[in-house]
Short mmCIF file of C-alpha atoms in Angstrom, two decimals:
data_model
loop_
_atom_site.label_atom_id
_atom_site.label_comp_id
_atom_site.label_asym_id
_atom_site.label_seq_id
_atom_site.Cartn_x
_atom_site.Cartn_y
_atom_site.Cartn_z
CA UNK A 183 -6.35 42.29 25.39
CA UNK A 184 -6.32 42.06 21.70
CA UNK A 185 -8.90 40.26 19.36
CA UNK A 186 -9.59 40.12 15.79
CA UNK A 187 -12.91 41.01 15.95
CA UNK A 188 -12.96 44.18 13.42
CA UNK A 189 -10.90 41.74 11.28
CA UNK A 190 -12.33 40.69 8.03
CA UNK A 191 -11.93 36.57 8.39
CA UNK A 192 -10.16 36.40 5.05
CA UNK A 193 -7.64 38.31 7.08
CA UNK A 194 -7.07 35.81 9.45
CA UNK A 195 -4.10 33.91 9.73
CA UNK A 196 -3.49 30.91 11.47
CA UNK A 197 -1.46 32.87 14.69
CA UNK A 198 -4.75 35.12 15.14
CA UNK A 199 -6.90 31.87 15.36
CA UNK A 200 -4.74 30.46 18.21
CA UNK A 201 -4.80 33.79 19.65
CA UNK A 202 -8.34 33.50 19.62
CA UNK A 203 -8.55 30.03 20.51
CA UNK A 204 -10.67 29.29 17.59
CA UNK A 205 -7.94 26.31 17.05
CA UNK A 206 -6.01 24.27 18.87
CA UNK A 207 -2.44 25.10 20.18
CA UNK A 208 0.22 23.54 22.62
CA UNK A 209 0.75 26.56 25.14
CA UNK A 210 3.49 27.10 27.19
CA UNK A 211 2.90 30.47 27.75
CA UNK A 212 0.38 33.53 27.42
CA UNK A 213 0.35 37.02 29.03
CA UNK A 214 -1.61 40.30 27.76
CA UNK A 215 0.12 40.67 25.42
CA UNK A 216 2.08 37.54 23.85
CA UNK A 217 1.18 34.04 23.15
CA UNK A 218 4.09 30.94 23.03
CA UNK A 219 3.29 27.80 21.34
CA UNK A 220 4.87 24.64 19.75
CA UNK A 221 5.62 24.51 16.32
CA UNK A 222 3.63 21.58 14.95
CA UNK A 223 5.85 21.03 12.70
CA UNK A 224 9.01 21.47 14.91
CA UNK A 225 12.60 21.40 13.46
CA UNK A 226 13.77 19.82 16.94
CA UNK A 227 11.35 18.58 20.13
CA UNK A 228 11.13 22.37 22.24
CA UNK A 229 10.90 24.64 18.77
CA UNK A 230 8.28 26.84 20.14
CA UNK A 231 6.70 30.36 18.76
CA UNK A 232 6.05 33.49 20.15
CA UNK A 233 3.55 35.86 18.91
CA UNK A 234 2.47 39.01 20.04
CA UNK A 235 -1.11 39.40 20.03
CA UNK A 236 -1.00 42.75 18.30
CA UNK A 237 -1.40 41.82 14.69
CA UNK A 238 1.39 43.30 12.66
CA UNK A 239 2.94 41.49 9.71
CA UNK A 240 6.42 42.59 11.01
CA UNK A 241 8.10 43.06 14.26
CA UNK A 242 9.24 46.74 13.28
CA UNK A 243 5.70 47.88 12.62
CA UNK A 244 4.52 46.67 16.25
CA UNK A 245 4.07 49.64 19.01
CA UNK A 246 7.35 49.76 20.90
CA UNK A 247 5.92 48.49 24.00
CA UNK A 248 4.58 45.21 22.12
CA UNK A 249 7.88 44.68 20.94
CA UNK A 250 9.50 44.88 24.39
CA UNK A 251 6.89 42.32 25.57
CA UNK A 252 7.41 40.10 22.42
CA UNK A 253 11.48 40.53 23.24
CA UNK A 254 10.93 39.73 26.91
CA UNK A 255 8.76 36.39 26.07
CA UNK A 256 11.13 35.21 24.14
CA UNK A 257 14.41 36.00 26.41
CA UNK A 258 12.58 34.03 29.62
CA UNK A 259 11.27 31.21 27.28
CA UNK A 260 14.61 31.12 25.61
CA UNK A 261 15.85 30.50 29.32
CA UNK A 262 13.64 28.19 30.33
CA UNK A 263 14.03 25.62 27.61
CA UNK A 264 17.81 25.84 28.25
CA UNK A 265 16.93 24.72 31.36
CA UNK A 266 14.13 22.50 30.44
CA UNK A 267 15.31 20.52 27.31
CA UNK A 268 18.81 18.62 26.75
CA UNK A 269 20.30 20.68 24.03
CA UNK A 270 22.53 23.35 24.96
CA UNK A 271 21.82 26.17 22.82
CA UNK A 272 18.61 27.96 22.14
CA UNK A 273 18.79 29.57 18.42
CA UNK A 274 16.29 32.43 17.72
CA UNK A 275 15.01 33.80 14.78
CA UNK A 276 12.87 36.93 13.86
CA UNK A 277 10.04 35.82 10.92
CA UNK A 278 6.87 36.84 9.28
CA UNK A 279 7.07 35.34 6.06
CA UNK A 280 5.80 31.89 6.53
CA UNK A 281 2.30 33.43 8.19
CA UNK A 282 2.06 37.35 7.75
CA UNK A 283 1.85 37.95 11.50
CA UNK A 284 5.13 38.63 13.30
CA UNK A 285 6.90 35.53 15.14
CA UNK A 286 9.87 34.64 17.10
CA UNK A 287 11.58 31.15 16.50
CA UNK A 288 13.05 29.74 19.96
CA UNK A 289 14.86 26.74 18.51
CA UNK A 290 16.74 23.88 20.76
CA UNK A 291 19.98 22.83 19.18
CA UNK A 292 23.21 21.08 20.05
CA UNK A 293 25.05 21.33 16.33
CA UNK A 294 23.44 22.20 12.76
CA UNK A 295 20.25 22.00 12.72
CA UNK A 296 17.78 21.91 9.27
CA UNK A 297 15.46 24.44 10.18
CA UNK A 298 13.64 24.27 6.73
CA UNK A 299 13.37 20.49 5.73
CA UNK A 300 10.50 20.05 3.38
CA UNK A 301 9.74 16.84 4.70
CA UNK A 302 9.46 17.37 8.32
CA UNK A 303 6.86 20.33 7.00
CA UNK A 304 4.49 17.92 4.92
CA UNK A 305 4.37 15.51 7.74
CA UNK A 306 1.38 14.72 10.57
CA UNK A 307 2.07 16.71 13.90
CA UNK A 308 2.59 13.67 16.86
CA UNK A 309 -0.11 15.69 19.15
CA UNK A 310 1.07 13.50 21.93
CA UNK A 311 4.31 14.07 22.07
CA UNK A 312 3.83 18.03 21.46
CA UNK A 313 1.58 17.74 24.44
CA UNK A 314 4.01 16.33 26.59
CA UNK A 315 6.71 19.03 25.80
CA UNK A 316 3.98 21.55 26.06
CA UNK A 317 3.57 20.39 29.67
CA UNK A 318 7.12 20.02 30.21
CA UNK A 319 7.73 23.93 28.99
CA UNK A 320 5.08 25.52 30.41
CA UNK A 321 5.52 28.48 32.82
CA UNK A 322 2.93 30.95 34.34
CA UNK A 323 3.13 34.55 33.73
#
């Protein structure tokens, strides 16, 4: 299992402190080595994250067997919320810009969806109703 311990906390970003558990998150899924989570500020109800727990800014710099793990959390949440949510499609999208730590975008959509509205970001998170898709897309490992 990874932790940040040896990390300086000015090195922290907010993905490591979820991994941590040092703040809150709406889980729908954790192994050894990835973590999936709601976006708080979600394009769509369902947009959920998945981190690996390995640190790296990028997904090329992760080990090749964290990558595989990051790849295969995605592909069976990816599945699940197609099963789970209305929408038909499941976009996904590689980042690490936003928050240096390496992240996969599992996005519910139907048509065109604005995946970077400045609004949605600045507003409050609705806790509750993350919290009830959290339950609704959680799976065991």
């Amino acid at each position: 299992m990874y932790t940040s311990l040896n990390r300086q906390r000015s090195d922290m970003t907010i993905f490591q402190k979820i991994i941590d558990k040092e703040i809150p998150a709406h889980i729908v899924y954790e192994d050894d080595k990835t973590l999936a989570f709601l976006d708080i500020h979600p394009a769509v109800p369902g947009h959920t994250l998945v981190i690996p727990k390995n640190p790296a800014e990028f997904v090329w710099d992760l080990p090749a067997d964290d990558y595989q793990a990051l790849m295969e959390t995605s592909r069976k949440l990816a599945l699940h919320i197609r099963k789970t949510m209305p929408q038909q499609y499941v976009h996904m999208s590689i980042v690490g810009t936003d928050v240096p730590h390496a992240h996969v975008h599992l996005i519910p959509f139907d048509q065109t969806v604005d995946f970077h509205n400045p609004e949605r970001m600045q507003a409050e998170p609705d806790h509750q109703a993350l919290a009830e898709i959290a339950k609704k897309l959680q799976i065991s490992s």
